[in-house]
Tab-separated table of C-alpha atoms and ligand atoms in Angstrom:
chain	number	residue	atom	x	y	z
A	1	MET	CA	93.447	112.219	95.814
A	2	GLU	CA	95.465	111.710	92.662
A	3	GLN	CA	96.110	107.983	92.248
A	4	ARG	CA	99.890	108.438	92.158
A	5	HIS	CA	99.748	109.791	95.721
A	6	GLN	CA	97.869	106.805	97.156
A	7	PRO	CA	99.809	104.256	99.233
A	8	ILE	CA	101.080	100.840	98.167
A	9	GLY	CA	99.642	97.904	100.114
A	10	VAL	CA	102.095	95.184	101.134
A	11	PHE	CA	101.204	91.983	102.969
A	12	ASP	CA	102.567	88.726	104.306
A	13	SER	CA	101.446	86.089	106.783
A	14	GLY	CA	103.457	88.027	109.351
A	15	LEU	CA	106.908	89.521	109.710
A	16	GLY	CA	108.801	88.056	106.723
A	17	GLY	CA	107.473	90.514	104.160
A	18	ILE	CA	108.996	93.363	106.122
A	19	SER	CA	112.306	92.400	104.453
A	20	VAL	CA	110.625	93.075	101.100
A	21	LEU	CA	109.082	96.294	102.387
A	22	ALA	CA	112.577	97.514	103.358
A	23	GLU	CA	113.846	96.837	99.831
A	24	ALA	CA	110.839	98.578	98.252
A	25	MET	CA	111.319	101.604	100.519
A	26	SER	CA	114.965	101.892	99.424
A	27	LEU	CA	114.063	101.686	95.749
A	28	LEU	CA	110.952	103.894	95.991
A	29	PRO	CA	111.728	106.360	98.800
A	30	ALA	CA	108.892	108.772	98.030
A	31	GLU	CA	106.112	106.175	98.162
A	32	ASP	CA	103.807	105.661	101.137
A	33	PHE	CA	103.304	102.042	102.230
A	34	ILE	CA	100.704	100.231	104.303
A	35	TYR	CA	102.046	96.882	105.530
A	36	TYR	CA	99.563	94.259	106.712
A	37	GLY	CA	101.039	91.407	108.757
A	38	ASP	CA	98.503	88.599	109.042
A	39	ASN	CA	100.367	87.412	112.150
A	40	GLY	CA	97.167	86.115	113.710
A	41	ASN	CA	96.971	83.536	110.918
A	42	ALA	CA	100.669	82.660	110.452
A	43	PRO	CA	102.000	80.341	109.228
A	44	TYR	CA	100.290	80.200	105.833
A	45	GLY	CA	102.576	77.462	104.544
A	46	ASP	CA	100.964	74.583	106.427
A	47	LYS	CA	97.378	75.519	105.509
A	48	HIS	CA	95.264	74.518	102.495
A	49	PRO	CA	95.803	76.773	99.439
A	50	ASP	CA	92.061	77.651	99.399
A	51	GLN	CA	92.334	78.911	102.956
A	52	VAL	CA	95.368	81.046	102.066
A	53	LEU	CA	93.413	82.448	99.111
A	54	GLU	CA	90.549	83.405	101.459
A	55	LEU	CA	92.924	84.975	103.991
A	56	SER	CA	94.719	86.876	101.211
A	57	ARG	CA	91.392	88.158	99.840
A	58	ALA	CA	90.430	89.462	103.282
A	59	VAL	CA	93.771	91.247	103.728
A	60	VAL	CA	93.666	92.769	100.255
A	61	ASP	CA	90.087	93.890	100.813
A	62	ASP	CA	91.255	95.804	103.883
A	63	LEU	CA	94.188	97.344	101.974
A	64	LEU	CA	91.943	98.464	99.121
A	65	LYS	CA	89.488	100.050	101.561
A	66	ARG	CA	92.463	102.125	102.671
A	67	ASN	CA	92.857	103.337	99.126
A	68	CYS	CA	95.963	101.394	98.047
A	69	LYS	CA	96.909	101.906	94.393
A	70	ALA	CA	98.775	98.586	94.098
A	71	VAL	CA	99.218	95.403	96.122
A	72	LEU	CA	102.568	93.727	96.738
A	73	ILE	CA	102.286	90.159	97.996
A	74	ALA	CA	105.485	89.967	100.058
A	75	CYS	CA	105.025	86.240	100.539
A	76	ASN	CA	105.986	83.362	98.250
A	77	THR	CA	103.288	81.124	99.733
A	78	ALA	CA	100.415	83.585	99.263
A	79	THR	CA	101.642	84.372	95.755
A	80	SER	CA	101.509	80.683	94.819
A	81	ALA	CA	98.046	80.240	96.318
A	82	ALA	CA	96.374	83.554	95.538
A	83	ALA	CA	98.123	85.839	93.023
A	84	ALA	CA	96.420	84.499	89.895
A	85	SER	CA	92.926	84.769	91.418
A	86	LEU	CA	93.579	88.226	92.879
A	87	ARG	CA	94.860	89.490	89.527
A	88	ALA	CA	91.706	88.223	87.820
A	89	GLU	CA	89.471	89.853	90.446
A	90	LEU	CA	91.133	93.246	90.943
A	91	THR	CA	91.803	96.277	88.814
A	92	VAL	CA	94.900	97.468	90.739
A	93	PRO	CA	98.312	95.947	89.901
A	94	VAL	CA	99.116	92.854	91.993
A	95	ILE	CA	102.826	92.089	92.299
A	96	GLY	CA	103.907	88.699	93.639
A	97	MET	CA	107.047	86.759	94.497
A	98	GLU	CA	108.656	83.456	93.680
A	99	PRO	CA	111.720	81.669	95.065
A	100	ALA	CA	114.767	83.164	93.331
A	101	LEU	CA	115.736	79.866	91.706
A	102	LYS	CA	116.424	81.464	88.323
A	103	PRO	CA	119.183	83.874	89.434
A	104	ALA	CA	120.677	81.199	91.697
A	105	ALA	CA	120.744	78.594	88.912
A	106	LEU	CA	122.330	81.071	86.494
A	107	MET	CA	125.130	81.994	88.914
A	108	PRO	CA	128.608	80.838	87.884
A	109	GLY	CA	130.067	77.877	89.745
A	110	GLN	CA	129.391	74.236	90.374
A	111	GLY	CA	127.167	72.569	92.913
A	112	ALA	CA	123.614	72.120	94.035
A	113	VAL	CA	121.083	74.903	94.554
A	114	LEU	CA	119.134	74.293	97.753
A	115	VAL	CA	115.687	75.906	97.749
A	116	LEU	CA	114.289	76.566	101.225
A	117	ALA	CA	110.567	77.380	101.246
A	118	THR	CA	107.269	76.426	102.821
A	119	ARG	CA	105.627	73.119	101.986
A	120	MET	CA	102.877	74.922	100.100
A	121	THR	CA	105.217	76.979	97.911
A	122	LEU	CA	107.123	73.850	96.899
A	123	ARG	CA	103.950	71.873	96.182
A	124	LEU	CA	102.065	74.325	93.959
A	125	PRO	CA	102.308	74.678	90.134
A	126	LYS	CA	104.212	77.976	90.164
A	127	PHE	CA	107.254	76.276	91.664
A	128	SER	CA	106.900	73.182	89.436
A	129	GLY	CA	107.149	75.533	86.457
A	130	LEU	CA	110.315	77.090	87.866
A	131	MET	CA	111.800	73.640	88.477
A	132	GLU	CA	111.156	72.632	84.873
A	133	LEU	CA	113.093	75.653	83.635
A	134	TYR	CA	115.862	76.059	86.209
A	135	GLY	CA	115.735	73.028	88.463
A	136	GLN	CA	118.505	70.907	86.969
A	137	ASP	CA	120.716	71.165	90.061
A	138	ALA	CA	118.013	72.217	92.505
A	139	GLN	CA	117.030	70.473	95.709
A	140	PRO	CA	113.745	71.744	97.205
A	141	ILE	CA	113.730	71.617	101.028
A	142	PRO	CA	110.500	72.349	102.926
A	143	CYS	CA	111.224	73.941	106.318
A	144	PRO	CA	108.180	73.599	108.605
A	145	GLY	CA	108.716	75.402	111.909
A	146	LEU	CA	111.108	78.106	110.715
A	147	VAL	CA	108.389	80.717	110.142
A	148	GLU	CA	107.149	80.204	113.717
A	149	LEU	CA	110.656	80.869	115.088
A	150	VAL	CA	110.902	84.144	113.169
A	151	GLU	CA	107.416	85.136	114.347
A	152	GLN	CA	108.642	84.572	117.918
A	153	GLY	CA	111.609	86.850	117.251
A	154	GLU	CA	114.114	83.967	117.302
A	155	LEU	CA	116.547	84.976	114.565
A	156	GLU	CA	119.850	83.667	115.917
A	157	GLY	CA	121.221	81.209	118.437
A	158	GLU	CA	121.304	77.515	119.170
A	159	GLN	CA	117.599	76.746	118.698
A	160	VAL	CA	117.484	78.292	115.220
A	161	GLU	CA	120.793	76.762	114.137
A	162	GLU	CA	119.725	73.345	115.406
A	163	MET	CA	116.568	73.461	113.294
A	164	LEU	CA	118.496	74.726	110.261
A	165	ARG	CA	121.082	71.949	110.663
A	166	GLY	CA	118.258	69.421	110.629
A	167	PHE	CA	117.044	70.720	107.255
A	168	LEU	CA	120.430	71.407	105.651
A	169	ALA	CA	122.907	68.844	106.991
A	170	PRO	CA	121.807	65.993	104.696
A	171	TYR	CA	122.735	68.105	101.666
A	172	LEU	CA	126.016	69.580	102.843
A	173	ASP	CA	128.163	66.520	102.115
A	174	ARG	CA	128.354	67.548	98.438
A	175	PRO	CA	129.185	70.880	96.778
A	176	VAL	CA	126.500	73.541	97.211
A	177	LYS	CA	126.587	76.641	95.030
A	178	ALA	CA	123.691	78.592	96.482
A	179	ILE	CA	120.823	78.518	98.929
A	180	VAL	CA	117.597	80.189	97.814
A	181	LEU	CA	115.645	81.867	100.613
A	182	GLY	CA	112.261	81.049	99.096
A	183	CYS	CA	110.225	82.377	102.015
A	184	THR	CA	110.466	85.999	103.053
A	185	HIS	CA	110.725	85.040	106.737
A	186	TYR	CA	113.993	83.192	106.044
A	187	VAL	CA	115.676	86.415	104.895
A	188	PHE	CA	115.800	87.333	108.587
A	189	LEU	CA	117.762	84.111	109.242
A	190	ARG	CA	120.733	84.911	106.997
A	191	LYS	CA	123.158	85.150	109.917
A	192	ALA	CA	122.029	81.849	111.403
A	193	ILE	CA	122.187	80.129	108.009
A	194	ARG	CA	125.744	81.441	107.561
A	195	GLN	CA	126.670	79.926	110.930
A	196	VAL	CA	125.488	76.548	109.662
A	197	VAL	CA	126.806	76.546	106.066
A	198	GLY	CA	129.853	78.834	106.281
A	199	ASP	CA	130.905	81.585	103.893
A	200	GLY	CA	131.371	79.679	100.649
A	201	VAL	CA	127.684	79.410	99.686
A	202	ALA	CA	125.668	82.262	98.135
A	203	LEU	CA	122.415	83.103	99.931
A	204	VAL	CA	119.927	84.362	97.347
A	205	ASP	CA	116.586	86.039	97.958
A	206	GLY	CA	114.067	87.575	95.559
A	207	ASN	CA	113.531	90.856	97.377
A	208	LEU	CA	115.341	93.264	95.066
A	209	GLY	CA	113.857	91.614	91.963
A	210	THR	CA	110.396	91.951	93.488
A	211	ALA	CA	110.895	95.625	94.370
A	212	MET	CA	112.062	96.257	90.802
A	213	GLN	CA	108.980	94.526	89.442
A	214	LEU	CA	106.846	96.777	91.655
A	215	LEU	CA	108.587	99.826	90.205
A	216	ARG	CA	108.035	98.554	86.633
A	217	LYS	CA	104.328	97.951	87.264
A	218	LEU	CA	103.840	101.389	88.830
A	219	ARG	CA	105.536	103.019	85.845
A	220	GLU	CA	103.484	100.992	83.365
A	221	GLY	CA	100.294	102.172	85.064
A	222	GLY	CA	101.408	105.794	85.457
A	223	LEU	CA	101.176	105.223	89.222
A	224	GLU	CA	104.683	106.096	90.411
A	225	LYS	CA	104.779	108.904	92.961
A	226	LEU	CA	107.267	111.553	91.934
A	227	ASP	CA	110.307	111.813	94.166
A	228	THR	CA	110.290	115.265	95.757
A	229	GLY	CA	112.989	114.368	98.278
A	230	ILE	CA	110.439	113.792	101.044
A	231	GLN	CA	110.590	110.289	102.566
A	232	GLY	CA	107.281	108.450	102.243
A	233	LYS	CA	105.340	107.161	105.260
A	234	VAL	CA	104.857	103.591	106.479
A	235	ALA	CA	101.859	102.353	108.446
A	236	PHE	CA	101.527	98.873	109.963
A	237	LEU	CA	98.407	96.755	110.404
A	238	THR	CA	98.193	93.365	112.073
A	239	SER	CA	95.695	90.613	112.818
A	240	ALA	CA	97.688	89.475	115.890
A	241	PRO	CA	95.632	89.248	119.097
A	242	ASP	CA	98.224	91.327	120.986
A	243	ARG	CA	98.168	94.226	118.573
A	244	LYS	CA	100.502	96.541	120.427
A	245	ALA	CA	103.242	93.909	120.861
A	246	ALA	CA	102.957	92.901	117.187
A	247	LEU	CA	103.148	96.487	115.939
A	248	ASP	CA	106.245	97.140	118.091
A	249	GLN	CA	107.857	93.964	116.775
A	250	MET	CA	107.063	94.958	113.171
A	251	ALA	CA	108.667	98.379	113.635
A	252	ALA	CA	111.765	96.717	115.145
A	253	MET	CA	112.007	94.247	112.250
A	254	LEU	CA	111.778	97.087	109.737
A	255	ALA	CA	114.589	98.936	111.531
A	256	LEU	CA	116.669	95.738	111.411
A	257	ALA	CA	115.993	95.173	107.714
A	258	ARG	CA	116.677	98.830	106.877
A	259	THR	CA	120.108	98.734	108.527
A	260	SER	CA	120.979	95.604	106.510
A	261	ALA	CA	121.769	93.820	109.752
A	262	VAL	CA	120.136	90.760	108.213
A	263	ALA	CA	122.096	90.858	104.951
B	301	LIG	N1	106.729	84.673	104.368
B	301	LIG	C1	105.952	83.649	103.718
B	301	LIG	C2	106.574	83.187	102.409
B	301	LIG	O1	107.327	83.915	101.805
B	301	LIG	C3	105.534	82.630	104.561
B	301	LIG	C4	105.027	81.944	105.221
B	301	LIG	C5	104.142	81.212	106.099
B	301	LIG	O2	103.378	81.891	106.737
B	301	LIG	O3	104.206	79.998	106.105
B	301	LIG	O4	106.288	82.118	101.947
């Protein structure tokens, strides 16, 4: 098969990366995607970086066996722990993510930029580098527990808002310009975050920027599938013990993300 016609592999620790997949599908409608949710091993953010590197290697190995022409790490945590090693080891393009601190910091207006992400993302050098460049008004906030709620399908309601209030309330007594959704799972919590912080704060994620980077890398490598007007296919894989339930949930999350109900 001509390389341009091979699928793009996308992975995350679970459901969060489906928000990135939705963005990539909108930007690259002709492409075929294989999405691997490592739900059986979520959350990544509370593990050791070496363990996340090993898990990421195993997922990518599976995606490459299925003939993927590029790998999109739809996970800030796995990017921080594994992207550099994977790029050194592989010949296919590896596209990663980072919390969208840069666009949030450069937005007009006054006030703090709150960066919500996993403990691991905030601890590793990639984020320290971002903080040095754009962190003047930034306040990193690790959010243990939020990924688990999203994995359980809890996207709205009292339990989610209660947890969000616990993380955010201490910072809401001063002006806040933007909140960075520095974990792809949190993109599915936009509505709940709005309930807690109101309408005056921008919620910024890195999904569109990441999809655009994927497009650039495909073009650079001569790997972009030509758009013939036929919608590409999506296949889901999961490491969850209850495979059927996980695959159904993944399809439902993609439908939600595609209708912008989470925006
Ligand atoms: N969706 C992953 C991220 O963007 C997260 C997380 C996890 O499994 O802890 O960081």
